[in-house]
XYZ file of C-alpha atoms in Angstrom:
596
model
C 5.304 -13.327 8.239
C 8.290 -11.240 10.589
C 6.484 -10.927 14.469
C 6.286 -7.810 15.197
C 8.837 -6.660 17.991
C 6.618 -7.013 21.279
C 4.399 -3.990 23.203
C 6.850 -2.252 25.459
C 5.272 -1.647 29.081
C 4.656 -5.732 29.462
C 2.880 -6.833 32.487
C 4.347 -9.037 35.044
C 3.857 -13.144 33.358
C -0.089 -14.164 34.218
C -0.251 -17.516 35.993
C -3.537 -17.908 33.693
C -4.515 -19.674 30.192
C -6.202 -16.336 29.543
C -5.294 -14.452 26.563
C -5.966 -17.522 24.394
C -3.016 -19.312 25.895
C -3.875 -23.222 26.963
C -2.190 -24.809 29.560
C 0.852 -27.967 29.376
C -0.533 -30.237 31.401
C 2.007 -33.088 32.250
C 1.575 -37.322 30.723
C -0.067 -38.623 33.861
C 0.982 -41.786 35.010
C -0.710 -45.253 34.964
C -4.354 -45.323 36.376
C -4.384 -41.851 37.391
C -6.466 -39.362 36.374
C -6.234 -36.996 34.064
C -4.562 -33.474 35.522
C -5.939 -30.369 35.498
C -4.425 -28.211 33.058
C -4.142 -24.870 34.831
C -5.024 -22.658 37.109
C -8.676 -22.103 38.163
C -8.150 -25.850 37.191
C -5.618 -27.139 39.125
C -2.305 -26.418 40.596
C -0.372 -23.265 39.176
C 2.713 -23.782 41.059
C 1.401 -26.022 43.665
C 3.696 -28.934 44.684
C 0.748 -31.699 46.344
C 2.623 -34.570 46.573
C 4.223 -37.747 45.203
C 1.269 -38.733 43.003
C -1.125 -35.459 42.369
C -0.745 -34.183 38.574
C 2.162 -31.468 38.086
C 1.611 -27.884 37.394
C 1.818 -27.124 33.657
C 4.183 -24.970 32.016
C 3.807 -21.359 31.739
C 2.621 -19.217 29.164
C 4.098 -17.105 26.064
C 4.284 -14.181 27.629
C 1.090 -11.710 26.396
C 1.040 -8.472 25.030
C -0.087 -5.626 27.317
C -3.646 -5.647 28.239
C -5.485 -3.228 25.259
C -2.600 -3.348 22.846
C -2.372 -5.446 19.627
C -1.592 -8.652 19.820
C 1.643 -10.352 17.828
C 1.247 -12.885 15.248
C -0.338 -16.269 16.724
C -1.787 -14.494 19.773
C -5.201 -15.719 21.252
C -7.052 -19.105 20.766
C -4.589 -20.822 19.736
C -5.475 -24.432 17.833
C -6.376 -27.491 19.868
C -3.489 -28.760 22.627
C -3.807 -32.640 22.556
C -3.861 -33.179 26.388
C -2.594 -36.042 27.738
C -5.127 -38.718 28.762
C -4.384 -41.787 30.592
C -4.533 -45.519 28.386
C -5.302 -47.313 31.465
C -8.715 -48.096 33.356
C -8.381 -46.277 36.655
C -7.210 -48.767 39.177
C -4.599 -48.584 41.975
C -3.324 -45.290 44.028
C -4.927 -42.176 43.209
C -3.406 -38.941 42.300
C -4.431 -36.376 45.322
C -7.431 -36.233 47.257
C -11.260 -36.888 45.905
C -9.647 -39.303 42.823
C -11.076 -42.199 41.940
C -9.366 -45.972 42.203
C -7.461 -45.768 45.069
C -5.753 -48.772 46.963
C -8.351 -50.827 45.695
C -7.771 -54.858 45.649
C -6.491 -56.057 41.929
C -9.769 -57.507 39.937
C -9.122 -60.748 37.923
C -10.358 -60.638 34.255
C -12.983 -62.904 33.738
C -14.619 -64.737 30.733
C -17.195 -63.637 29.156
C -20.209 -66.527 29.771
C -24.286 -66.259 29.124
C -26.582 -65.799 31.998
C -30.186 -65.788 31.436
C -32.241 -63.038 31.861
C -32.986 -59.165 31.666
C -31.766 -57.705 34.813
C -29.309 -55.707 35.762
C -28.380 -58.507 38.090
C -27.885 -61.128 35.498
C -24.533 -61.217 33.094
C -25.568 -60.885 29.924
C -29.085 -59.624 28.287
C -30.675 -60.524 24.687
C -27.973 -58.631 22.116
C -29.061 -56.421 19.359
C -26.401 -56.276 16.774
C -27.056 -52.498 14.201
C -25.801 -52.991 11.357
C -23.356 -50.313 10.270
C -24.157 -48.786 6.794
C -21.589 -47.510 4.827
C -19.648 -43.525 5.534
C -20.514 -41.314 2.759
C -17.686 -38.508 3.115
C -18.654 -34.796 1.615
C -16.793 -31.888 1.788
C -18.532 -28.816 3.297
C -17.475 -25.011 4.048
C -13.743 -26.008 3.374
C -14.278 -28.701 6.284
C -14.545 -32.651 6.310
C -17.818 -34.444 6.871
C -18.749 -37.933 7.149
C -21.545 -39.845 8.442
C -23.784 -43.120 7.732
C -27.380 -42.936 6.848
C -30.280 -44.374 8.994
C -34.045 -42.991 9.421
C -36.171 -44.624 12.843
C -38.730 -41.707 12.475
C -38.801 -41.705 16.290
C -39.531 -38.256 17.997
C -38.118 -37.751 20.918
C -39.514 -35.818 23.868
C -38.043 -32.417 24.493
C -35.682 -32.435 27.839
C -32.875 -29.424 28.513
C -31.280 -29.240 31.479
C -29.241 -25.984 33.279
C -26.872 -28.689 34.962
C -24.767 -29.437 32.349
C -21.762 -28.131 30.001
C -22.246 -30.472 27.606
C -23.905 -33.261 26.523
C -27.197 -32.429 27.286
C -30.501 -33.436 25.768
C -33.269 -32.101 24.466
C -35.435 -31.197 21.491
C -36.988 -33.429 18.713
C -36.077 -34.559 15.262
C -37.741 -31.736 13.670
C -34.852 -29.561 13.918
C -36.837 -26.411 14.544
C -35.611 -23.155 16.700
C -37.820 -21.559 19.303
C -39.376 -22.701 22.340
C -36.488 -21.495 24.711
C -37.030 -20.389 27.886
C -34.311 -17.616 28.010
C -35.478 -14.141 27.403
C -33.044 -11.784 25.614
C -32.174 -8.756 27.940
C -32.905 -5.011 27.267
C -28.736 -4.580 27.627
C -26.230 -8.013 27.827
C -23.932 -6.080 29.548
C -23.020 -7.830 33.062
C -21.632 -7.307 35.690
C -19.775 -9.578 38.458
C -22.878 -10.644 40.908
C -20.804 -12.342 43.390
C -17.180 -14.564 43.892
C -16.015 -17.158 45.737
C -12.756 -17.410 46.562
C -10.800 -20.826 46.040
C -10.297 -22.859 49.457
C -6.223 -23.694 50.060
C -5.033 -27.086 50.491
C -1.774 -28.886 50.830
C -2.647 -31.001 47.774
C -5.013 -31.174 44.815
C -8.752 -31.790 45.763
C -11.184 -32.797 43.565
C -14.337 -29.736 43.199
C -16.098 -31.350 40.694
C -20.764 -30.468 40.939
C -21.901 -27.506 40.512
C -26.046 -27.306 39.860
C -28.281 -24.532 39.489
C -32.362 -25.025 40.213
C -34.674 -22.168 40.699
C -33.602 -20.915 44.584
C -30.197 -21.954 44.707
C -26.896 -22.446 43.043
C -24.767 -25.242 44.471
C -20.941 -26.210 44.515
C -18.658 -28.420 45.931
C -15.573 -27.241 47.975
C -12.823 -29.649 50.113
C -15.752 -32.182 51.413
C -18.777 -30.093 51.703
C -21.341 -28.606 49.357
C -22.755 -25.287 49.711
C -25.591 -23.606 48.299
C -25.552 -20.024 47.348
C -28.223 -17.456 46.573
C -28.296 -17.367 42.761
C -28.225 -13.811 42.639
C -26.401 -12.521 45.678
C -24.108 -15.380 46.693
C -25.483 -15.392 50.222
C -24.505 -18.653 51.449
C -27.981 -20.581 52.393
C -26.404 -24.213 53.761
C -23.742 -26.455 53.781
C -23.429 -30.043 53.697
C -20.440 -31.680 55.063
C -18.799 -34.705 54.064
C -16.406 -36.631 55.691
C -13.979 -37.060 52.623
C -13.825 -35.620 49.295
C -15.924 -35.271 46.446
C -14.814 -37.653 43.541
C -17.491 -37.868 41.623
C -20.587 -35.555 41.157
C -24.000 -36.166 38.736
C -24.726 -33.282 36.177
C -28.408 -33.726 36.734
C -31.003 -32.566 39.135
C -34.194 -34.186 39.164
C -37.775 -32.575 39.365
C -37.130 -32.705 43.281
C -34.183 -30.854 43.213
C -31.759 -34.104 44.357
C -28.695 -35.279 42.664
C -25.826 -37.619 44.056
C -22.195 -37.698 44.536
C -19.357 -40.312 45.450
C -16.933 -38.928 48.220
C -14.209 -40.921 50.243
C -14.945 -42.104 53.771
C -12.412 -40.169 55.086
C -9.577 -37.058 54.758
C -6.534 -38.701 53.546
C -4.305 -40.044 54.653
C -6.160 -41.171 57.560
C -8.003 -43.961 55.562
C -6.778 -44.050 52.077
C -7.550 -47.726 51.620
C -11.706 -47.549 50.927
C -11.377 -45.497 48.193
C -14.087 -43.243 46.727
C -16.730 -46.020 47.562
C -19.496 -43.918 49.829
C -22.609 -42.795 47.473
C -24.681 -40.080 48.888
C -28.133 -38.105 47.642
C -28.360 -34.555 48.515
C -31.374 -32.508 48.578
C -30.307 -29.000 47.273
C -33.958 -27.685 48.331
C -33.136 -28.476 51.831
C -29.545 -28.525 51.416
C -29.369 -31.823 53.387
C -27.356 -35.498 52.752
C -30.684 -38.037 52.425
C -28.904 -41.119 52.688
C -25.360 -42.489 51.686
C -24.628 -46.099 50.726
C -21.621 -48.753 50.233
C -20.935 -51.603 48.446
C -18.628 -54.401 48.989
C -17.543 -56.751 46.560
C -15.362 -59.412 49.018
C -13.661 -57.848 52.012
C -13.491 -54.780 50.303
C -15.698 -51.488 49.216
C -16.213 -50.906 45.518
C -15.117 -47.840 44.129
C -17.342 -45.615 42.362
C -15.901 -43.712 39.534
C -19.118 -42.836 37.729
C -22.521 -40.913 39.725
C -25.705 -40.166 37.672
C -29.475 -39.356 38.359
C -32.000 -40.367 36.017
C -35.645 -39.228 37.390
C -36.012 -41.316 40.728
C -32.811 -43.481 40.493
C -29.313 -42.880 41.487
C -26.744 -44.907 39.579
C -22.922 -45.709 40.060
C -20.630 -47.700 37.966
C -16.839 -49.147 38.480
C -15.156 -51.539 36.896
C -16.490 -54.170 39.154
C -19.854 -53.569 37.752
C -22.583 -51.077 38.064
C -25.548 -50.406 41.253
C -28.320 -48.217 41.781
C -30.509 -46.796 44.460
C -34.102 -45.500 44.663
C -33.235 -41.424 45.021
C -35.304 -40.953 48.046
C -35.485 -43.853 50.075
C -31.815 -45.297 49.167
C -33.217 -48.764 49.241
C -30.855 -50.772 46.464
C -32.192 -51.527 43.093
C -29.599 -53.608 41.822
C -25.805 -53.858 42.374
C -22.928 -56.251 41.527
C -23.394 -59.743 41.730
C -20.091 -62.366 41.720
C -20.059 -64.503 39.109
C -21.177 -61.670 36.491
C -18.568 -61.984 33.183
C -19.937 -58.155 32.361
C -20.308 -55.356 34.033
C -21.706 -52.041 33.723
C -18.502 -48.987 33.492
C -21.328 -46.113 34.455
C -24.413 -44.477 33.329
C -25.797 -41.750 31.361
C -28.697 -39.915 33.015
C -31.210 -37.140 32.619
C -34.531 -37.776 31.585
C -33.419 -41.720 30.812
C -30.751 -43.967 31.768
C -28.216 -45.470 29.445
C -25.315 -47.714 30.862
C -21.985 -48.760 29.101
C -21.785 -52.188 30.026
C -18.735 -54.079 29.388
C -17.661 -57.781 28.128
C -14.729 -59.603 28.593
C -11.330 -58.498 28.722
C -8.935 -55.604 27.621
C -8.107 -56.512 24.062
C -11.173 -58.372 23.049
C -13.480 -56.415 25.040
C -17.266 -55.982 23.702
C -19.093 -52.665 24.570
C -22.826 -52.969 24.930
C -25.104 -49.108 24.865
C -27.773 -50.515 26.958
C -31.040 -48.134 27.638
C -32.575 -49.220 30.464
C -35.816 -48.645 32.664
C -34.011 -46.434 35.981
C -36.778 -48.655 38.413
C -36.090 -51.804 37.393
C -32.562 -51.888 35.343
C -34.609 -53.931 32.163
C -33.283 -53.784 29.380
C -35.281 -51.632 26.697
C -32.914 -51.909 24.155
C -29.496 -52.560 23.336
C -26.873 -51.326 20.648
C -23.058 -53.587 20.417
C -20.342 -50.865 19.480
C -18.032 -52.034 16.858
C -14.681 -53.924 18.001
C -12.149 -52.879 18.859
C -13.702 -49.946 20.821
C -12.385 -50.443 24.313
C -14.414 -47.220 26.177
C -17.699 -45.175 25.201
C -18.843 -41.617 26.815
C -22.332 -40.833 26.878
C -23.215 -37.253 24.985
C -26.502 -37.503 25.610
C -29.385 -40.260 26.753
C -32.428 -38.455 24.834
C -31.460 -38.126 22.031
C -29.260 -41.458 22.526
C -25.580 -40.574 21.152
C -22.246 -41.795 22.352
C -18.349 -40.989 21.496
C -15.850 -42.953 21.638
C -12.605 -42.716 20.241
C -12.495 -46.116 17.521
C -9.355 -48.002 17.282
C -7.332 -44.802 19.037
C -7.844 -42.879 16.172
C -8.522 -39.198 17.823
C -4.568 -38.635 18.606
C -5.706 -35.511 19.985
C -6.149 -36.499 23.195
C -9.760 -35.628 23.034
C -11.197 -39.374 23.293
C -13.209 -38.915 20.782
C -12.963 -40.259 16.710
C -16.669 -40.860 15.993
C -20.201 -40.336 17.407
C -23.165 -42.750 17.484
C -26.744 -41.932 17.076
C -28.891 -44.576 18.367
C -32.210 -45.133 18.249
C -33.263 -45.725 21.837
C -36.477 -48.172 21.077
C -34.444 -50.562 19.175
C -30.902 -50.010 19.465
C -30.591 -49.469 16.111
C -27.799 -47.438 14.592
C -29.178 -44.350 12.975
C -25.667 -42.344 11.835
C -21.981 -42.543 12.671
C -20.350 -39.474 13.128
C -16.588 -39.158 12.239
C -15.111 -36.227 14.448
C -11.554 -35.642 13.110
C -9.715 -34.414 16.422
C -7.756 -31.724 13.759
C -11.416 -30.078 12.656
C -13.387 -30.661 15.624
C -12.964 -29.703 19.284
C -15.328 -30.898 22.208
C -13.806 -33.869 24.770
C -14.965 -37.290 26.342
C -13.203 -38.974 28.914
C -14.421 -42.508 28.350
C -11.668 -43.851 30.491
C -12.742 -42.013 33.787
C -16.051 -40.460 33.168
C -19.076 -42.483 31.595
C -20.784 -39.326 30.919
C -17.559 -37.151 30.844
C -18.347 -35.073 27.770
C -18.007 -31.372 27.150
C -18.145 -28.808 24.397
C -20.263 -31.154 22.663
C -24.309 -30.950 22.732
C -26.956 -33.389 21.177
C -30.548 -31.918 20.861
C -33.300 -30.623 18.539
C -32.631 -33.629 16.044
C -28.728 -32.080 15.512
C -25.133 -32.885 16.914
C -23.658 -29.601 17.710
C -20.094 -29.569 17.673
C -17.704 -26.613 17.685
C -14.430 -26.519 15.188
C -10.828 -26.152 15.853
C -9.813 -22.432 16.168
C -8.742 -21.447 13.029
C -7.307 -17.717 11.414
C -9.849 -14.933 11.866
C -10.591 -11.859 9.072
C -8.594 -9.279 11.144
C -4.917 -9.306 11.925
C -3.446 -11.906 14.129
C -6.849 -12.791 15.068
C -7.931 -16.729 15.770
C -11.857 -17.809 15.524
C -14.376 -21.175 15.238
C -17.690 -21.943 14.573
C -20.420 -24.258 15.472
C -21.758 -26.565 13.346
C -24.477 -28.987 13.118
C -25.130 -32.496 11.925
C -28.314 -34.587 11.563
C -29.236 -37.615 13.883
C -30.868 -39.609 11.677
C -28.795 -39.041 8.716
C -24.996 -38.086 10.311
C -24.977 -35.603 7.479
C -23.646 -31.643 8.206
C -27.166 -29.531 7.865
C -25.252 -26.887 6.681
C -25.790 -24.645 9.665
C -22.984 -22.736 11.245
C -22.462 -20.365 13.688
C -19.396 -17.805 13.690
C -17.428 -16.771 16.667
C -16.551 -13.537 16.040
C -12.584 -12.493 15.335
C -11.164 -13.212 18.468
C -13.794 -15.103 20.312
C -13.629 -18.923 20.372
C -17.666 -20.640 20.378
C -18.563 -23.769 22.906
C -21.805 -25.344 22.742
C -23.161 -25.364 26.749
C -26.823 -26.860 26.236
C -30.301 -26.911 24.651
C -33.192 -24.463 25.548
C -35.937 -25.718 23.672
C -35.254 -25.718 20.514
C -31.872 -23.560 20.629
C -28.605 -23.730 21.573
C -26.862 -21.835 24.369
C -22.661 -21.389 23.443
C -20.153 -19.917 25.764
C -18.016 -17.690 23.629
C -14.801 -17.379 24.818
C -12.966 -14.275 24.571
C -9.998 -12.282 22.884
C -7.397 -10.736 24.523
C -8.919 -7.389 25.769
C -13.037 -8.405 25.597
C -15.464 -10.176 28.137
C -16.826 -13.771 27.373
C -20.156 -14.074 26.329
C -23.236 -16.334 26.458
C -25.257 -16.680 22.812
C -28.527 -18.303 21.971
C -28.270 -20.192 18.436
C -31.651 -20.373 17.151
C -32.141 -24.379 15.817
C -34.182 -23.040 12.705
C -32.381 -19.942 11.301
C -28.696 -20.640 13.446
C -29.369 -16.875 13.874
C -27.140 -15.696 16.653
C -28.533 -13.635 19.870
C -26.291 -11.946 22.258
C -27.797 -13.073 25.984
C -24.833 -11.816 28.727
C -21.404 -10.135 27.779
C -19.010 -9.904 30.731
C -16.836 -7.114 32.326
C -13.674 -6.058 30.013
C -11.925 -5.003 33.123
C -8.190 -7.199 32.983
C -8.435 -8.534 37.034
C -12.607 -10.100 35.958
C -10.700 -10.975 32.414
C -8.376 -12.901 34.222
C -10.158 -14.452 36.363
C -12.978 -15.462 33.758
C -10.409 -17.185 31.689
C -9.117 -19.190 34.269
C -12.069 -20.963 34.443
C -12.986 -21.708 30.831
C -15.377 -24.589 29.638
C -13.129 -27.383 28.375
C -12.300 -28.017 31.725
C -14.226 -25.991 34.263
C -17.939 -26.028 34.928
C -19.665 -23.433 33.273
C -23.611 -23.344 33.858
C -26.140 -20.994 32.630
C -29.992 -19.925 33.390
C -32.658 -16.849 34.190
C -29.658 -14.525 32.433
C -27.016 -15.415 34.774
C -23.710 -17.159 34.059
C -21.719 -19.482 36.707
C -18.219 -20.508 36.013
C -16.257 -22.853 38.938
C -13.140 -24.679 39.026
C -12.821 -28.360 39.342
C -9.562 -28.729 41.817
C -8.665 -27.055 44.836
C -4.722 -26.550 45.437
C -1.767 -25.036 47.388
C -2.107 -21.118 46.471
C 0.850 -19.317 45.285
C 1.249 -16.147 45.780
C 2.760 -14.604 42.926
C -0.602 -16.021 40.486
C -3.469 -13.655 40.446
C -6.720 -14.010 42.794
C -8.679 -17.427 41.773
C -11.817 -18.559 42.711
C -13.848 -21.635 42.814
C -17.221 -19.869 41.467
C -17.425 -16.537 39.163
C -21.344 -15.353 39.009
C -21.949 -12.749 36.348
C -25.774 -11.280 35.783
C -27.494 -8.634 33.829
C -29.903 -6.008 34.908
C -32.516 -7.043 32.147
């Protein structure tokens, strides 16, 4: 088809990935982290030094805000991001990263210690036997998955701290039971902003948590808790160091956990992010905050969870945990130990990723375990070959990982695994194709670094490529669902809408809650998916207006944190950078409420 000559009036280039347009991000080096791909991301412009990720490349420029878009125009089909091949070790990449100037580790054998702690090297192994991939074709899209039935219900958990990943719901598969009412009007409007702090170089703003009196996010080495509705600021905690690492969940309490570095570089760049902290968003107070050497030197934390009283932290010189409240150590590396435990999943259980042996002929052990005492309940071997595993979920149990590098999307993600959490039996095995499905894991980095991908209800909810919509020029997706127990596609799908790109965000009850990206010249919405029918229900539609379009889309869900709850949606960015001033206004946290 000819493009049609473009609108004449153009505005000035947007510094955004708004308008459908997503971001270049550059290949990042060995052992850092993965860069942020854009602004309300990361750096638009920003130059932060020798080893902080690179702004991406601009835009196509878009068509004039209101007019018709040319050929191609809006979500455009998945961008395979770099990711990094290498376990994070080494110099990091800008403040608040993980892995830096930490001592080299020496591989070690893999040997048999007895006993069921957390403290002891290996546990009793339970091997699932993998049945065989039955591959159907559904709706014009690929399917596969492996048949299993543990008849296990599993208690219903949701959680408002999470993009993706989270758990909830039984095997039953039922809709209903959600605790968010549908407004009068979805309309919204913009219920407060907060404006992005400046720095020199790229800062890590990962955690962002919403309970019922406050919403909380981190900023350059604080936390501050806002007024859910007005954005009065109630308290700040202030860290010495950045943020590295924050936990999705909250507990019953209203405490989570973080790793932060000791210090603002580069006055002490050597510890790493090794200090683990609780903080009591009620009270909007640090409880405690805890370090671990392994020699002469502090371990470095990459991966922070909560699972009910228990705080857990994983690295790749094993995995510790502390009691919540008290900060009194559960467990914690122990020399001698030929595995180790990468991170945790946490929530209403706790699931580690334990690790065997060496790169190469490393063996990968799904472990749930009791969060008091680190015993084993039950234990699931991944197949070889597999290298790193994300957690999607800890109730129901299901993991990604991306078998024998076989994504090439850059999503880190080729298959999912439903386990059965009593006996670590495989239930299904869930081929993803990266060039049908869209959702991330970062395995390498991130234990429980999923996104755009929810388990709950009995399903695997998983949104599809962005693919040519009814109307002219348009792009559009759907969600879909698969079974737990069987891996098979239910046959349930959810459209977008012309324009409008669908996320999965998290379970409430027995729905779904999606983030619906937007077109050109609309606001992004918020949808409830009902588990039964997959009828779709309209909760919150934002502002049209271009400066609150612009800004929204700067802070979309694949890489920024995007929470919702009581009818109000809060999107926040993940990195803090040298402004520019020729970009648009960004902010660290977008609010946007109805009047219903």
């Amino acid at each position: 088809m000819t493009q049609p000559p473009p609108p004449p009036n153009q505005p000035p280039q947007p510094p955004q990935p708004g308008y459908g347009y997503p971001p270049q991000p550059p290949q990042p080096g060995y052992g850092y982290p993965p860069p942020p791909p854009g602004p309300g991301y990361g750096p638009p412009g920003a130059q932060p030094g020798p080893y902080a990720p690179q702004p991406p490349t601009q835009p196509a420029q878009p068509p004039a805000y209101g007019a018709q878009p040319p050929a191609g125009y809006g979500p455009q089909p998945h961008n395979p991001y770099a990711r990094p091949t290498q376990p994070m070790q080494g110099a990091g990449a800008g403040y608040g990263y993980p892995g830096q100037a930490q001592p080299p580790t020496v591989p070690m054998t893999p040997r048999p210690v007895p006993g069921g702690g957390r403290r002891n090297t290996t546990v009793f192994i339970v091997v699932a036997a993998v049945v065989a991939i039955a591959l159907i074709i559904g709706g014009g899209i690929w399917y596969a998955g492996s048949a299993g039935d543990d008849g296990h219900s599993h208690d219903p958990v949701s959680s408002a701290g999470q993009t993706g990943g989270t758990s909830g719901g039984s095997v039953g598969g039922g809709g209903g039971g959600g605790k968010e009412r549908v407004p009068a009007d979805p309309a919204a409007k913009v219920l407060f902003k907060v404006e992005l702090p400046t720095t020199d170089d790229t800062v890590v703003t990962s955690g962002s948590w919403l309970t019922d009196t406050v919403y909380a996010k981190s900023g350059i080495a604080e936390i501050t808790g806002y007024d859910p509705v007005r954005g009065t600021r109630l308290w700040t905690v202030k860290l010495p160091g950045p943020i590295c690492a924050a936990s999705d969940h909250v507990n019953e309490d209203g405490r989570t956990a973080v790793t932060f570095q000791p210090k603002m570089p580069p006055k002490d760049s050597s510890a790493g992010c090794s200090q683990v902290a609780a903080i009591d968003l009620a009270a909007g107070k640090r409880l405690w905050t805890k370090t671990i050497n392994s020699g002469d030197y502090p371990v470095t934390f990459q991966n922070v969870t909560v699972a009910q009283h228990t705080v857990a932290v994983g690295s790749s010189d094993g995995g510790a945990a502390f009691d919540i409240d008290s900060g009194k150590a559960l467990w914690q590396p122990k020399a001698g130990d030929a595995c180790s435990d990468a991170g945790y999943g946490g929530g209403a259980r706790l699931v580690a990723v334990r690790k065997c042996g060496v790169s190469d002929s490393r063996k990968l052990h799904i472990q749930n375990i009791d969060p008091k005492t680190g015993k084993v309940i039950s234990e699931y071997r991944m197949p070889d070959g597999v290298e790193y595993a994300s957690v999607v979920s800890t109730d129901p149990l299901v993991v990604a990982a991306d078998v024998g590098d076989a994504a090439g999307d850059g999503s880190g993600v080729s298959d999912y695994f439903s386990i059965d959490d009593r006996t670590g039996r495989l239930l299904a095995r869930i081929p993803a194709p990266g060039d049908t499905y869209g959702g991330r894991c970062d395995g390498i980095t991130r234990v429980e670094g999923c996104n755009q991908v929810v388990a709950g209800n009995g399903r695997l909810y998983l949104m599809t490529e962005p693919h040519d919509g009814q109307a002219e020029y348009s792009r559009t997706n759907e969600i879909v669902a698969f079974d737990l127990r069987t891996g098979k596609p239910t046959g349930q799908r959810a459209e977008a809408g012309d324009g409008y790109t669908l996320s999965p965000l998290r379970m409430d009850g027995g729905n779904l809650l999606a983030y619906n990206a937007p077109p050109y010249n609309k606001g992004g919405q918020v949808v409830s998916i009902d588990g039964g029918s997959f009828k779709v229900t309209k909760l919150l539609e934002n502002p049209a207006e271009r400066s609150v379009h612009t800004a929204e889309t700067s802070l979309l869900p694949e890489y920024a944190e995007v929470l919702f709850g009581k009818g109000r949606l809060y999107m926040s960015a993940q990195f803090a950078h040298k402004r520019d001033r020729t970009y648009d206004q960004e902010y660290l946290v977008m609010a946007f409420g109805t009047d219903g």
